[in-house]
Tab-separated table of C-alpha atoms in Angstrom:
chain	number	residue	atom	x	y	z
N	22	MET	CA	1.630	-13.294	-17.999
N	23	PHE	CA	4.303	-13.564	-15.319
N	24	LYS	CA	7.707	-11.918	-15.896
N	25	GLU	CA	10.665	-11.314	-13.642
N	26	VAL	CA	12.512	-8.117	-14.517
N	27	THR	CA	16.035	-7.344	-13.243
N	28	ILE	CA	17.083	-3.792	-12.413
N	29	ASN	CA	20.671	-3.006	-11.410
N	30	THR	CA	20.596	0.090	-9.256
N	31	LYS	CA	23.666	2.325	-9.237
N	32	ASN	CA	23.432	4.281	-5.994
N	33	ASN	CA	22.764	3.704	-2.316
N	34	GLU	CA	19.396	5.420	-2.656
N	35	GLU	CA	17.839	5.867	-6.058
N	36	ILE	CA	14.523	6.224	-7.849
N	37	VAL	CA	14.185	4.284	-11.106
N	38	ASP	CA	11.275	4.896	-13.475
N	39	ILE	CA	10.126	1.443	-14.662
N	40	THR	CA	6.946	2.535	-16.464
N	41	GLU	CA	8.179	1.840	-20.004
N	42	LYS	CA	9.362	-1.648	-19.066
N	43	VAL	CA	5.948	-2.451	-17.567
N	44	GLU	CA	4.032	-0.911	-20.474
N	45	ARG	CA	6.005	-3.038	-22.943
N	46	LEU	CA	4.992	-6.199	-21.059
N	47	VAL	CA	1.341	-5.129	-21.028
N	48	LYS	CA	1.504	-4.735	-24.835
N	49	GLU	CA	3.141	-8.167	-25.198
N	50	SER	CA	0.457	-9.769	-23.024
N	51	ASN	CA	-2.300	-8.733	-25.458
N	52	LEU	CA	-4.646	-8.662	-22.473
N	53	ASN	CA	-7.567	-6.311	-23.080
N	54	GLU	CA	-8.826	-5.896	-19.530
N	55	GLY	CA	-7.113	-6.977	-16.340
N	56	ILE	CA	-4.887	-6.176	-13.415
N	57	CYS	CA	-1.163	-5.483	-13.462
N	58	THR	CA	0.652	-6.259	-10.207
N	59	ILE	CA	4.226	-4.988	-9.841
N	60	PHE	CA	6.010	-6.588	-6.885
N	61	VAL	CA	9.594	-6.133	-5.690
N	62	LYS	CA	11.166	-9.255	-4.124
N	63	HIS	CA	13.214	-7.330	-1.532
N	64	THR	CA	12.733	-5.759	1.891
N	65	THR	CA	14.961	-2.717	1.386
N	66	ALA	CA	13.295	-1.389	-1.767
N	67	SER	CA	9.795	-0.231	-2.710
N	68	ILE	CA	7.476	0.144	-5.686
N	69	ILE	CA	5.341	3.274	-5.806
N	70	ILE	CA	3.361	5.404	-8.219
N	71	ASN	CA	4.082	9.106	-8.241
N	72	GLU	CA	4.576	12.170	-10.422
N	73	ASN	CA	6.594	11.558	-13.589
N	74	TRP	CA	7.328	15.042	-14.742
N	75	ASP	CA	9.561	16.676	-12.155
N	76	PRO	CA	12.348	14.430	-10.756
N	77	SER	CA	12.648	16.773	-7.765
N	78	VAL	CA	9.503	15.127	-6.318
N	79	GLY	CA	11.562	11.957	-5.900
N	80	LYS	CA	14.390	13.941	-4.308
N	81	ASP	CA	11.928	15.425	-1.817
N	82	LEU	CA	10.608	11.947	-1.047
N	83	LEU	CA	14.064	10.501	-0.322
N	84	GLU	CA	14.837	13.489	1.902
N	85	LEU	CA	11.578	13.152	3.802
N	86	LEU	CA	12.139	9.429	4.401
N	87	GLU	CA	15.659	10.186	5.629
N	88	GLU	CA	14.147	12.617	8.143
N	89	ILE	CA	11.629	9.967	9.255
N	90	ALA	CA	14.123	7.077	9.474
N	91	PRO	CA	17.679	8.460	9.368
N	92	LYS	CA	20.517	6.210	8.273
N	93	HIS	CA	22.693	7.231	11.221
N	94	LYS	CA	20.655	6.391	14.281
N	95	ALA	CA	20.739	3.566	16.827
N	96	TYR	CA	18.418	0.751	15.720
N	97	SER	CA	17.926	-2.738	17.162
N	98	HIS	CA	18.661	-4.266	13.749
N	99	ASN	CA	22.374	-3.513	13.507
N	100	ASP	CA	23.275	-4.577	9.975
N	101	GLY	CA	23.547	-0.910	8.989
N	102	ASN	CA	20.380	-1.047	6.884
N	103	ALA	CA	17.580	-0.830	9.469
N	104	HIS	CA	16.577	2.525	7.964
N	105	SER	CA	16.228	0.819	4.542
N	106	HIS	CA	13.793	-1.779	5.933
N	107	LEU	CA	11.776	0.948	7.643
N	108	LYS	CA	11.506	3.100	4.519
N	109	SER	CA	10.462	0.040	2.500
N	110	ALA	CA	7.784	-0.839	5.074
N	111	ILE	CA	6.323	2.677	4.922
N	112	LEU	CA	6.087	2.839	1.112
N	113	GLY	CA	5.278	-0.844	0.475
N	114	THR	CA	6.502	-3.506	-1.907
N	115	SER	CA	3.878	-3.569	-4.660
N	116	VAL	CA	1.378	-1.579	-6.693
N	117	THR	CA	-1.722	-2.714	-8.542
N	118	ILE	CA	-2.817	-0.937	-11.735
N	119	PRO	CA	-5.951	-1.605	-13.791
N	120	ILE	CA	-5.537	-2.441	-17.497
N	121	LEU	CA	-8.106	-1.453	-20.122
N	122	ASN	CA	-7.796	-1.655	-23.928
N	123	ASN	CA	-4.416	-3.354	-23.433
N	124	GLU	CA	-3.100	-0.210	-21.672
N	125	LEU	CA	-2.151	0.601	-18.100
N	126	GLN	CA	-4.767	3.043	-16.826
N	127	LEU	CA	-2.293	5.443	-15.264
N	128	GLY	CA	-3.237	9.091	-14.951
N	129	ARG	CA	-1.459	11.682	-17.075
N	130	TRP	CA	1.140	12.469	-14.394
N	131	GLN	CA	1.578	8.980	-12.944
N	132	ASP	CA	4.621	6.789	-13.456
N	133	ILE	CA	5.774	3.606	-11.696
N	134	PHE	CA	9.004	3.783	-9.702
N	135	LEU	CA	11.349	1.309	-8.069
N	136	ILE	CA	12.902	2.942	-5.016
N	137	GLU	CA	16.263	1.615	-3.899
N	138	PHE	CA	17.052	2.118	-0.206
N	139	ASP	CA	20.140	-0.090	0.178
N	140	GLY	CA	21.996	-0.114	-3.115
N	141	PRO	CA	23.648	-0.441	-5.375
N	142	LYS	CA	22.110	-3.908	-5.829
N	143	GLU	CA	20.595	-6.256	-8.371
N	144	ARG	CA	16.826	-6.058	-7.842
N	145	LYS	CA	14.178	-8.519	-9.014
N	146	ILE	CA	10.723	-7.238	-9.828
N	147	ILE	CA	7.735	-9.363	-10.789
N	148	VAL	CA	5.293	-7.985	-13.336
N	149	GLN	CA	2.123	-10.042	-13.384
N	150	ILE	CA	-0.635	-9.311	-15.901
N	151	LYS	CA	-3.915	-11.132	-15.370
O	12	MET	CA	-16.282	-4.549	-14.737
O	13	PHE	CA	-14.249	-1.400	-15.246
O	14	LYS	CA	-15.756	1.966	-14.231
O	15	GLU	CA	-14.285	5.427	-13.947
O	16	VAL	CA	-15.892	7.457	-11.171
O	17	THR	CA	-15.528	11.250	-10.886
O	18	ILE	CA	-15.367	12.964	-7.510
O	19	ASN	CA	-15.269	16.759	-7.247
O	20	THR	CA	-13.521	17.643	-4.022
O	21	LYS	CA	-14.420	20.918	-2.325
O	22	ASN	CA	-11.445	21.730	-0.118
O	23	ASN	CA	-7.679	21.869	-0.288
O	24	GLU	CA	-7.458	18.793	1.929
O	25	GLU	CA	-10.457	16.551	2.370
O	26	ILE	CA	-11.501	13.011	3.122
O	27	VAL	CA	-14.366	11.640	1.016
O	28	ASP	CA	-16.088	8.370	1.914
O	29	ILE	CA	-16.589	6.495	-1.389
O	30	THR	CA	-17.753	3.160	0.073
O	31	GLU	CA	-21.378	3.428	-1.104
O	32	LYS	CA	-20.344	4.283	-4.654
O	33	VAL	CA	-18.048	1.243	-4.765
O	34	GLU	CA	-20.621	-1.068	-3.155
O	35	ARG	CA	-23.199	-0.053	-5.764
O	36	LEU	CA	-20.798	-1.025	-8.556
O	37	VAL	CA	-20.089	-4.389	-6.894
O	38	LYS	CA	-23.857	-5.082	-6.830
O	39	GLU	CA	-24.175	-4.065	-10.512
O	40	SER	CA	-21.292	-6.370	-11.467
O	41	ASN	CA	-23.172	-9.446	-10.180
O	42	LEU	CA	-19.763	-10.990	-9.489
O	43	ASN	CA	-19.981	-13.598	-6.747
O	44	GLU	CA	-16.306	-13.917	-5.849
O	45	GLY	CA	-13.473	-11.680	-6.957
O	46	ILE	CA	-11.219	-8.738	-6.307
O	47	CYS	CA	-12.165	-5.071	-6.236
O	48	THR	CA	-9.332	-2.666	-7.049
O	49	ILE	CA	-9.893	1.030	-6.357
O	50	PHE	CA	-7.256	3.214	-7.996
O	51	VAL	CA	-6.931	7.016	-8.049
O	52	LYS	CA	-5.418	8.446	-11.255
O	53	HIS	CA	-3.570	11.285	-9.504
O	54	THR	CA	-0.323	11.857	-7.621
O	55	THR	CA	-1.648	14.323	-5.031
O	56	ALA	CA	-4.487	12.166	-3.695
O	57	SER	CA	-4.748	8.744	-2.050
O	58	ILE	CA	-7.165	5.863	-1.536
O	59	ILE	CA	-7.168	4.234	1.884
O	60	ILE	CA	-9.312	2.057	4.117
O	61	ASN	CA	-9.899	3.286	7.646
O	62	GLU	CA	-12.467	3.692	10.405
O	63	ASN	CA	-15.908	4.789	9.210
O	64	TRP	CA	-17.592	5.727	12.430
O	65	ASP	CA	-15.780	8.733	13.863
O	66	PRO	CA	-14.770	11.418	11.315
O	67	SER	CA	-12.197	12.733	13.802
O	68	VAL	CA	-9.921	9.815	12.821
O	69	GLY	CA	-9.626	11.445	9.394
O	70	LYS	CA	-8.914	14.818	10.998
O	71	ASP	CA	-6.121	13.243	13.060
O	72	LEU	CA	-4.696	11.658	9.914
O	73	LEU	CA	-4.599	14.935	7.979
O	74	GLU	CA	-2.947	16.638	10.965
O	75	LEU	CA	-0.351	13.903	11.326
O	76	LEU	CA	0.518	14.051	7.621
O	77	GLU	CA	0.847	17.831	7.871
O	78	GLU	CA	3.355	17.310	10.704
O	79	ILE	CA	5.289	14.783	8.596
O	80	ALA	CA	5.267	16.810	5.359
O	81	PRO	CA	4.224	20.403	6.124
O	82	LYS	CA	2.800	22.561	3.356
O	83	HIS	CA	5.063	25.489	4.217
O	84	LYS	CA	8.560	24.134	3.975
O	85	ALA	CA	11.336	24.418	1.378
O	86	TYR	CA	11.077	21.513	-1.091
O	87	SER	CA	12.983	20.882	-4.331
O	88	HIS	CA	9.678	20.577	-6.218
O	89	ASN	CA	8.551	24.187	-6.104
O	90	ASP	CA	5.041	24.076	-7.566
O	91	GLY	CA	3.607	24.620	-4.092
O	92	ASN	CA	2.283	21.059	-3.855
O	93	ALA	CA	5.387	19.016	-2.986
O	94	HIS	CA	3.774	18.156	0.360
O	95	SER	CA	0.729	16.782	-1.510
O	96	HIS	CA	2.906	14.401	-3.561
O	97	LEU	CA	4.704	13.256	-0.411
O	98	LYS	CA	1.485	12.564	1.505
O	99	SER	CA	0.103	10.653	-1.495
O	100	ALA	CA	3.299	8.549	-1.717
O	101	ILE	CA	3.081	7.614	1.968
O	102	LEU	CA	-0.588	6.503	1.871
O	103	GLY	CA	-0.601	5.063	-1.655
O	104	THR	CA	-2.892	5.294	-4.668
O	105	SER	CA	-4.955	2.119	-4.509
O	106	VAL	CA	-6.602	-0.477	-2.295
O	107	THR	CA	-7.583	-4.058	-3.046
O	108	ILE	CA	-10.635	-5.597	-1.364
O	109	PRO	CA	-11.873	-9.195	-1.662
O	110	ILE	CA	-15.446	-9.783	-2.842
O	111	LEU	CA	-17.552	-12.749	-1.647
O	112	ASN	CA	-21.296	-13.357	-2.200
O	113	ASN	CA	-21.349	-10.244	-4.388
O	114	GLU	CA	-20.292	-8.117	-1.385
O	115	LEU	CA	-17.129	-6.237	-0.460
O	116	GLN	CA	-15.592	-8.111	2.482
O	117	LEU	CA	-14.887	-5.025	4.541
O	118	GLY	CA	-14.800	-5.338	8.317
O	119	ARG	CA	-17.542	-3.747	10.399
O	120	TRP	CA	-15.607	-0.508	10.956
O	121	GLN	CA	-13.904	-0.252	7.566
O	122	ASP	CA	-14.819	2.241	4.863
O	123	ILE	CA	-13.005	3.324	1.688
O	124	PHE	CA	-11.797	6.917	1.476
O	125	LEU	CA	-10.457	9.200	-1.203
O	126	ILE	CA	-8.043	11.651	0.376
O	127	GLU	CA	-7.544	14.954	-1.387
O	128	PHE	CA	-4.188	16.643	-0.738
O	129	ASP	CA	-4.254	19.391	-3.401
O	130	GLY	CA	-7.850	20.392	-3.980
O	131	PRO	CA	-10.367	21.412	-4.744
O	132	LYS	CA	-10.076	19.334	-7.947
O	133	GLU	CA	-11.956	16.939	-10.193
O	134	ARG	CA	-10.614	13.481	-9.340
O	135	LYS	CA	-10.895	10.302	-11.417
O	136	ILE	CA	-11.064	6.959	-9.646
O	137	ILE	CA	-11.098	3.558	-11.313
O	138	VAL	CA	-13.178	0.804	-9.751
O	139	GLN	CA	-12.296	-2.549	-11.256
O	140	ILE	CA	-14.199	-5.682	-10.281
O	141	LYS	CA	-12.762	-8.965	-11.495
S	3	MET	CA	-10.179	-19.765	-2.940
S	4	PHE	CA	-11.470	-17.485	-0.200
S	5	LYS	CA	-10.539	-18.203	3.437
S	6	GLU	CA	-10.976	-16.243	6.622
S	7	VAL	CA	-8.170	-16.841	9.095
S	8	THR	CA	-8.405	-15.885	12.786
S	9	ILE	CA	-5.360	-14.675	14.716
S	10	ASN	CA	-5.548	-13.980	18.448
S	11	THR	CA	-2.918	-11.415	19.279
S	12	LYS	CA	-1.447	-11.423	22.779
S	13	ASN	CA	-0.050	-7.929	23.254
S	14	ASN	CA	-1.066	-4.327	22.753
S	15	GLU	CA	1.380	-4.031	19.861
S	16	GLU	CA	2.723	-7.133	18.202
S	17	ILE	CA	4.081	-8.470	14.933
S	18	VAL	CA	2.835	-11.911	13.900
S	19	ASP	CA	4.447	-13.819	11.037
S	20	ILE	CA	1.587	-15.359	9.024
S	21	THR	CA	3.618	-16.600	6.054
S	22	GLU	CA	3.261	-20.322	6.811
S	23	LYS	CA	-0.508	-20.041	7.206
S	24	VAL	CA	-0.777	-18.304	3.834
S	25	GLU	CA	1.609	-20.718	2.112
S	26	ARG	CA	-0.463	-23.671	3.333
S	27	LEU	CA	-3.588	-22.152	1.759
S	28	VAL	CA	-1.759	-21.564	-1.527
S	29	LYS	CA	-0.794	-25.264	-1.585
S	30	GLU	CA	-4.391	-26.298	-0.825
S	31	SER	CA	-5.700	-24.071	-3.633
S	32	ASN	CA	-3.693	-26.013	-6.257
S	33	LEU	CA	-3.599	-22.796	-8.275
S	34	ASN	CA	-0.616	-22.727	-10.598
S	35	GLU	CA	-0.509	-19.025	-11.441
S	36	GLY	CA	-2.453	-16.248	-9.797
S	37	ILE	CA	-2.658	-13.519	-7.224
S	38	CYS	CA	-2.789	-13.885	-3.454
S	39	THR	CA	-4.472	-11.004	-1.618
S	40	ILE	CA	-4.099	-10.863	2.167
S	41	PHE	CA	-6.514	-8.396	3.751
S	42	VAL	CA	-7.065	-7.556	7.424
S	43	LYS	CA	-10.656	-6.642	8.328
S	44	HIS	CA	-9.687	-4.057	10.961
S	45	THR	CA	-8.644	-0.408	11.124
S	46	THR	CA	-6.125	-0.722	13.969
S	47	ALA	CA	-3.963	-3.443	12.420
S	48	SER	CA	-1.922	-3.804	9.228
S	49	ILE	CA	-0.579	-6.419	6.836
S	50	ILE	CA	2.924	-5.846	5.501
S	51	ILE	CA	5.806	-7.692	3.883
S	52	ASN	CA	9.208	-7.257	5.455
S	53	GLU	CA	12.396	-9.032	6.498
S	54	ASN	CA	11.890	-12.450	8.067
S	55	TRP	CA	15.259	-13.168	9.512
S	56	ASP	CA	15.921	-10.655	12.270
S	57	PRO	CA	12.925	-9.916	14.559
S	58	SER	CA	14.616	-6.670	15.607
S	59	VAL	CA	13.501	-5.131	12.285
S	60	GLY	CA	9.925	-5.402	13.570
S	61	LYS	CA	10.934	-3.879	16.905
S	62	ASP	CA	12.499	-0.924	15.050
S	63	LEU	CA	9.325	-0.521	13.015
S	64	LEU	CA	7.045	-0.414	16.077
S	65	GLU	CA	9.390	2.118	17.711
S	66	LEU	CA	9.476	4.309	14.609
S	67	LEU	CA	5.679	4.298	14.322
S	68	GLU	CA	5.421	5.217	18.014
S	69	GLU	CA	7.671	8.216	17.297
S	70	ILE	CA	5.491	9.211	14.326
S	71	ALA	CA	2.134	8.723	16.078
S	72	PRO	CA	2.704	8.417	19.844
S	73	LYS	CA	0.086	6.712	21.988
S	74	HIS	CA	0.097	9.502	24.555
S	75	LYS	CA	-0.768	12.620	22.618
S	76	ALA	CA	-3.921	14.719	22.236
S	77	TYR	CA	-5.918	13.470	19.228
S	78	SER	CA	-9.406	14.451	18.047
S	79	HIS	CA	-10.476	10.792	18.142
S	80	ASN	CA	-10.530	10.251	21.901
S	81	ASP	CA	-11.171	6.523	22.252
S	82	GLY	CA	-7.554	6.044	23.299
S	83	ASN	CA	-6.631	4.315	20.036
S	84	ALA	CA	-6.229	7.199	17.581
S	85	HIS	CA	-2.539	6.310	17.260
S	86	SER	CA	-3.534	2.739	16.271
S	87	HIS	CA	-5.724	4.009	13.417
S	88	LEU	CA	-2.942	6.317	12.233
S	89	LYS	CA	-0.293	3.580	12.227
S	90	SER	CA	-2.674	1.271	10.337
S	91	ALA	CA	-3.358	3.984	7.732
S	92	ILE	CA	0.369	4.505	7.137
S	93	LEU	CA	1.204	0.798	6.652
S	94	GLY	CA	-2.038	-0.245	4.952
S	95	THR	CA	-4.492	-3.118	5.323
S	96	SER	CA	-3.521	-5.531	2.557
S	97	VAL	CA	-0.717	-6.956	0.451
S	98	THR	CA	-0.830	-8.585	-2.965
S	99	ILE	CA	1.647	-11.348	-3.845
S	100	PRO	CA	2.035	-13.110	-7.205
S	101	ILE	CA	1.746	-16.922	-7.279
S	102	LEU	CA	3.704	-19.084	-9.751
S	103	ASN	CA	4.055	-22.886	-9.787
S	104	ASN	CA	1.592	-23.023	-6.886
S	105	GLU	CA	4.036	-20.991	-4.735
S	106	LEU	CA	4.027	-17.472	-3.333
S	107	GLN	CA	6.736	-15.567	-5.205
S	108	LEU	CA	8.247	-13.966	-2.119
S	109	GLY	CA	11.915	-13.042	-2.151
S	110	ARG	CA	14.359	-14.957	0.011
S	111	TRP	CA	14.105	-12.504	2.932
S	112	GLN	CA	10.419	-11.627	2.641
S	113	ASP	CA	7.724	-12.787	5.030
S	114	ILE	CA	4.129	-11.642	5.551
S	115	PHE	CA	3.247	-10.013	8.871
S	116	LEU	CA	0.088	-9.030	10.685
S	117	ILE	CA	0.817	-5.976	12.814
S	118	GLU	CA	-1.374	-5.440	15.850
S	119	PHE	CA	-1.676	-1.824	17.006
S	120	ASP	CA	-4.549	-2.113	19.516
S	121	GLY	CA	-4.429	-5.567	21.047
S	122	PRO	CA	-4.741	-8.012	22.400
S	123	LYS	CA	-7.663	-8.791	20.063
S	124	GLU	CA	-9.165	-11.469	17.847
S	125	ARG	CA	-8.238	-10.473	14.289
S	126	LYS	CA	-9.824	-11.680	11.045
S	127	ILE	CA	-7.688	-11.916	7.922
S	128	ILE	CA	-8.921	-12.816	4.453
S	129	VAL	CA	-6.643	-14.850	2.222
S	130	GLN	CA	-7.912	-14.838	-1.343
S	131	ILE	CA	-6.193	-16.887	-4.032
S	132	LYS	CA	-7.301	-16.252	-7.598
């Protein structure tokens, strides 16, 4: 199964939990065992897996990345979003999750997040189940 | 093949070479060509590939991550392990390695490591060979 | 399809766009839907996806990584390339890209890059299409 999912982010930087959307597609696929690849088609956003319970973990992550690659700094790429590309490069653009018994094999505390670094924007994510 | 492997880490931060365990499962699978996904089911640990020969590379990595996201710092997530989540987010929770001739196609100096950022703990790793 | 591609880098640090090479292999594979894994067999290089249009994004990335893990610093690993291992660990050694209609499903601005952190060297990359 190959599906493109659209997420409209609302803020300049934002963390969006997409776990339920992905889990629904896994159910629909009826695949018993396989691999789920979640891939964002942009260079100023990321897909990661992290803790689902306390949203402050995401806040800490955005703050840390802003320390590492601050928005207001002189970069060679002068479109105003160099920091967004850098943050995306550090966290990456996809995750791969095993499927067993037609379920994502996430740990108890793991959820899947889209991270927006240059929003608000319409973002396209591919969910591939194979 | 889908296998869950348990690793009991012994220290608060630790690097555990899991290459042999994964290679054994690849042999057992009898799969000639495919993909091996290694996925850790936790948000305060990571799976990476790095140099296998000199353990001091791992020491340097833990020290660098401690500089980037120090344990003793004020974070919004106040369970005492915010730094562990941040380190895990930067390095990621899975690696994907091609298989050919029933062998992991790692380079000469590459091994697979579980990195513990909030131990000691019992850690569950999925090895999927497809 | 499983192919090993050789890239000879020319500088100590360098970003090489390998998208065309990978796209050619996808065409040759004739695979309609699948997963493309690009894996570098070295621990002082990385594979990432990032913006293809402005090369200064890559320059910013190399400069940021040099700030994070400077070449001239005391590391435990004293082969002179500890910083190269650290940069490789942060960015990772592989990317996974969905294939549909016998085409890589990259976004409009996304290209695939080999990043050299300890060159010039002969680098081996695996492109697996499944």
